[in-house]
Amino acid sequence: MAVQTDIQSCIDKCTQTAQMIRNIANNMVDHRSRYALAEADRHIELCIHNCLDAKDLAKS
């Protein structure tokens, strides 16, 4: 059960970080900077999905 708690904690932190990146990107004027931040956000979203998969596997 501790593994699922650790994974959920990681998911929560990554979700908060992704939201912060989105907020910063929305305030960017420079298109290249906004694109780089969007790519970082996409990467974190992939990590979140992988963590969700790991959480499901840990249940079994």
mmCIF file of N, CA and C in Angstrom, residues 5-55:
data_model
loop_
_atom_site.group_PDB
_atom_site.id
_atom_site.type_symbol
_atom_site.label_atom_id
_atom_site.label_comp_id
_atom_site.label_asym_id
_atom_site.label_seq_id
_atom_site.Cartn_x
_atom_site.Cartn_y
_atom_site.Cartn_z
ATOM 1 N N THR A 5 0.776 4.944 -2.328
ATOM 2 C CA THR A 5 0.809 6.271 -1.714
ATOM 3 C C THR A 5 1.969 7.087 -2.275
ATOM 4 N N ASP A 6 3.124 6.447 -2.427
ATOM 5 C CA ASP A 6 4.283 7.136 -3.012
ATOM 6 C C ASP A 6 4.017 7.540 -4.450
ATOM 7 N N ILE A 7 3.404 6.645 -5.206
ATOM 8 C CA ILE A 7 3.099 6.943 -6.606
ATOM 9 C C ILE A 7 2.099 8.086 -6.691
ATOM 10 N N GLN A 8 1.067 8.056 -5.832
ATOM 11 C CA GLN A 8 0.069 9.131 -5.849
ATOM 12 C C GLN A 8 0.696 10.461 -5.474
ATOM 13 N N SER A 9 1.619 10.440 -4.535
ATOM 14 C CA SER A 9 2.323 11.665 -4.146
ATOM 15 C C SER A 9 3.105 12.230 -5.333
ATOM 16 N N CYS A 10 3.755 11.355 -6.077
ATOM 17 C CA CYS A 10 4.500 11.778 -7.269
ATOM 18 C C CYS A 10 3.549 12.353 -8.320
ATOM 19 N N ILE A 11 2.408 11.698 -8.511
ATOM 20 C CA ILE A 11 1.407 12.179 -9.469
ATOM 21 C C ILE A 11 0.938 13.579 -9.070
ATOM 22 N N ASP A 12 0.666 13.769 -7.782
ATOM 23 C CA ASP A 12 0.190 15.068 -7.304
ATOM 24 C C ASP A 12 1.233 16.164 -7.526
ATOM 25 N N LYS A 13 2.486 15.859 -7.224
ATOM 26 C CA LYS A 13 3.553 16.850 -7.424
ATOM 27 C C LYS A 13 3.733 17.165 -8.900
ATOM 28 N N CYS A 14 3.683 16.146 -9.737
ATOM 29 C CA CYS A 14 3.836 16.367 -11.181
ATOM 30 C C CYS A 14 2.668 17.175 -11.737
ATOM 31 N N THR A 15 1.469 16.918 -11.239
ATOM 32 C CA THR A 15 0.299 17.665 -11.679
ATOM 33 C C THR A 15 0.433 19.135 -11.310
ATOM 34 N N GLN A 16 0.899 19.406 -10.101
ATOM 35 C CA GLN A 16 1.107 20.793 -9.680
ATOM 36 C C GLN A 16 2.178 21.472 -10.526
ATOM 37 N N THR A 17 3.251 20.750 -10.804
ATOM 38 C CA THR A 17 4.334 21.305 -11.620
ATOM 39 C C THR A 17 3.851 21.591 -13.038
ATOM 40 N N ALA A 18 3.092 20.669 -13.612
ATOM 41 C CA ALA A 18 2.564 20.871 -14.959
ATOM 42 C C ALA A 18 1.658 22.095 -15.005
ATOM 43 N N GLN A 19 0.848 22.271 -13.977
ATOM 44 C CA GLN A 19 -0.039 23.440 -13.936
ATOM 45 C C GLN A 19 0.767 24.733 -13.831
ATOM 46 N N MET A 20 1.825 24.725 -13.039
ATOM 47 C CA MET A 20 2.682 25.910 -12.934
ATOM 48 C C MET A 20 3.312 26.231 -14.284
ATOM 49 N N ILE A 21 3.773 25.213 -14.990
ATOM 50 C CA ILE A 21 4.376 25.420 -16.312
ATOM 51 C C ILE A 21 3.351 25.999 -17.271
ATOM 52 N N ARG A 22 2.122 25.477 -17.236
ATOM 53 C CA ARG A 22 1.063 26.005 -18.112
ATOM 54 C C ARG A 22 0.783 27.477 -17.809
ATOM 55 N N ASN A 23 0.735 27.816 -16.527
ATOM 56 C CA ASN A 23 0.484 29.214 -16.156
ATOM 57 C C ASN A 23 1.598 30.129 -16.647
ATOM 58 N N ILE A 24 2.832 29.690 -16.511
ATOM 59 C CA ILE A 24 3.966 30.491 -16.993
ATOM 60 C C ILE A 24 3.908 30.621 -18.516
ATOM 61 N N ALA A 25 3.623 29.509 -19.190
ATOM 62 C CA ALA A 25 3.564 29.526 -20.656
ATOM 63 C C ALA A 25 2.478 30.467 -21.161
ATOM 64 N N ASN A 26 1.351 30.501 -20.469
ATOM 65 C CA ASN A 26 0.252 31.377 -20.898
ATOM 66 C C ASN A 26 0.616 32.849 -20.818
ATOM 67 N N ASN A 27 1.583 33.191 -19.970
ATOM 68 C CA ASN A 27 1.993 34.588 -19.822
ATOM 69 C C ASN A 27 3.203 34.942 -20.672
ATOM 70 N N MET A 28 3.722 33.988 -21.426
ATOM 71 C CA MET A 28 4.897 34.225 -22.264
ATOM 72 C C MET A 28 4.498 34.924 -23.559
ATOM 73 N N VAL A 29 5.320 35.856 -23.976
ATOM 74 C CA VAL A 29 5.106 36.545 -25.250
ATOM 75 C C VAL A 29 5.927 35.872 -26.347
ATOM 76 N N ASP A 30 7.134 35.454 -25.985
ATOM 77 C CA ASP A 30 8.034 34.820 -26.946
ATOM 78 C C ASP A 30 7.507 33.433 -27.322
ATOM 79 N N HIS A 31 7.288 33.214 -28.604
ATOM 80 C CA HIS A 31 6.702 31.959 -29.073
ATOM 81 C C HIS A 31 7.615 30.760 -28.831
ATOM 82 N N ARG A 32 8.909 30.955 -28.974
ATOM 83 C CA ARG A 32 9.842 29.839 -28.745
ATOM 84 C C ARG A 32 9.827 29.402 -27.288
ATOM 85 N N SER A 33 9.791 30.368 -26.398
ATOM 86 C CA SER A 33 9.740 30.043 -24.970
ATOM 87 C C SER A 33 8.436 29.336 -24.632
ATOM 88 N N ARG A 34 7.350 29.814 -25.194
ATOM 89 C CA ARG A 34 6.057 29.188 -24.950
ATOM 90 C C ARG A 34 6.046 27.756 -25.471
ATOM 91 N N TYR A 35 6.639 27.547 -26.648
ATOM 92 C CA TYR A 35 6.710 26.208 -27.226
ATOM 93 C C TYR A 35 7.559 25.281 -26.339
ATOM 94 N N ALA A 36 8.683 25.779 -25.859
ATOM 95 C CA ALA A 36 9.552 24.963 -24.999
ATOM 96 C C ALA A 36 8.823 24.564 -23.714
ATOM 97 N N LEU A 37 8.075 25.498 -23.150
ATOM 98 C CA LEU A 37 7.315 25.186 -21.943
ATOM 99 C C LEU A 37 6.185 24.203 -22.238
ATOM 100 N N ALA A 38 5.566 24.323 -23.390
ATOM 101 C CA ALA A 38 4.519 23.375 -23.774
ATOM 102 C C ALA A 38 5.096 21.967 -23.923
ATOM 103 N N GLU A 39 6.292 21.872 -24.472
ATOM 104 C CA GLU A 39 6.951 20.568 -24.594
ATOM 105 C C GLU A 39 7.271 19.988 -23.216
ATOM 106 N N ALA A 40 7.708 20.836 -22.303
ATOM 107 C CA ALA A 40 7.984 20.381 -20.936
ATOM 108 C C ALA A 40 6.691 19.876 -20.286
ATOM 109 N N ASP A 41 5.610 20.589 -20.505
ATOM 110 C CA ASP A 41 4.314 20.174 -19.966
ATOM 111 C C ASP A 41 3.897 18.825 -20.536
ATOM 112 N N ARG A 42 4.085 18.637 -21.829
ATOM 113 C CA ARG A 42 3.737 17.350 -22.446
ATOM 114 C C ARG A 42 4.554 16.214 -21.846
ATOM 115 N N HIS A 43 5.821 16.473 -21.598
ATOM 116 C CA HIS A 43 6.691 15.448 -21.010
ATOM 117 C C HIS A 43 6.197 15.064 -19.611
ATOM 118 N N ILE A 44 5.832 16.053 -18.830
ATOM 119 C CA ILE A 44 5.335 15.767 -17.478
ATOM 120 C C ILE A 44 4.014 15.003 -17.552
ATOM 121 N N GLU A 45 3.162 15.350 -18.505
ATOM 122 C CA GLU A 45 1.898 14.619 -18.670
ATOM 123 C C GLU A 45 2.150 13.149 -19.001
ATOM 124 N N LEU A 46 3.157 12.881 -19.830
ATOM 125 C CA LEU A 46 3.511 11.491 -20.122
ATOM 126 C C LEU A 46 3.980 10.777 -18.859
ATOM 127 N N CYS A 47 4.745 11.466 -18.056
ATOM 128 C CA CYS A 47 5.205 10.879 -16.791
ATOM 129 C C CYS A 47 4.023 10.565 -15.878
ATOM 130 N N ILE A 48 3.049 11.468 -15.842
ATOM 131 C CA ILE A 48 1.862 11.243 -15.015
ATOM 132 C C ILE A 48 1.117 10.000 -15.496
ATOM 133 N N HIS A 49 0.955 9.862 -16.798
ATOM 134 C CA HIS A 49 0.263 8.690 -17.330
ATOM 135 C C HIS A 49 1.032 7.404 -17.014
ATOM 136 N N ASN A 50 2.351 7.464 -17.085
ATOM 137 C CA ASN A 50 3.153 6.291 -16.723
ATOM 138 C C ASN A 50 3.002 5.960 -15.245
ATOM 139 N N CYS A 51 2.924 6.972 -14.406
ATOM 140 C CA CYS A 51 2.713 6.743 -12.969
ATOM 141 C C CYS A 51 1.340 6.127 -12.714
ATOM 142 N N LEU A 52 0.337 6.586 -13.449
ATOM 143 C CA LEU A 52 -0.997 5.998 -13.299
ATOM 144 C C LEU A 52 -0.984 4.522 -13.693
ATOM 145 N N ASP A 53 -0.254 4.195 -14.749
ATOM 146 C CA ASP A 53 -0.114 2.790 -15.147
ATOM 147 C C ASP A 53 0.591 1.984 -14.059
ATOM 148 N N ALA A 54 1.636 2.560 -13.494
ATOM 149 C CA ALA A 54 2.370 1.874 -12.423
ATOM 150 C C ALA A 54 1.481 1.672 -11.199
ATOM 151 N N LYS A 55 0.652 2.655 -10.911
ATOM 152 C CA LYS A 55 -0.260 2.546 -9.773
ATOM 153 C C LYS A 55 -1.262 1.398 -9.993
#
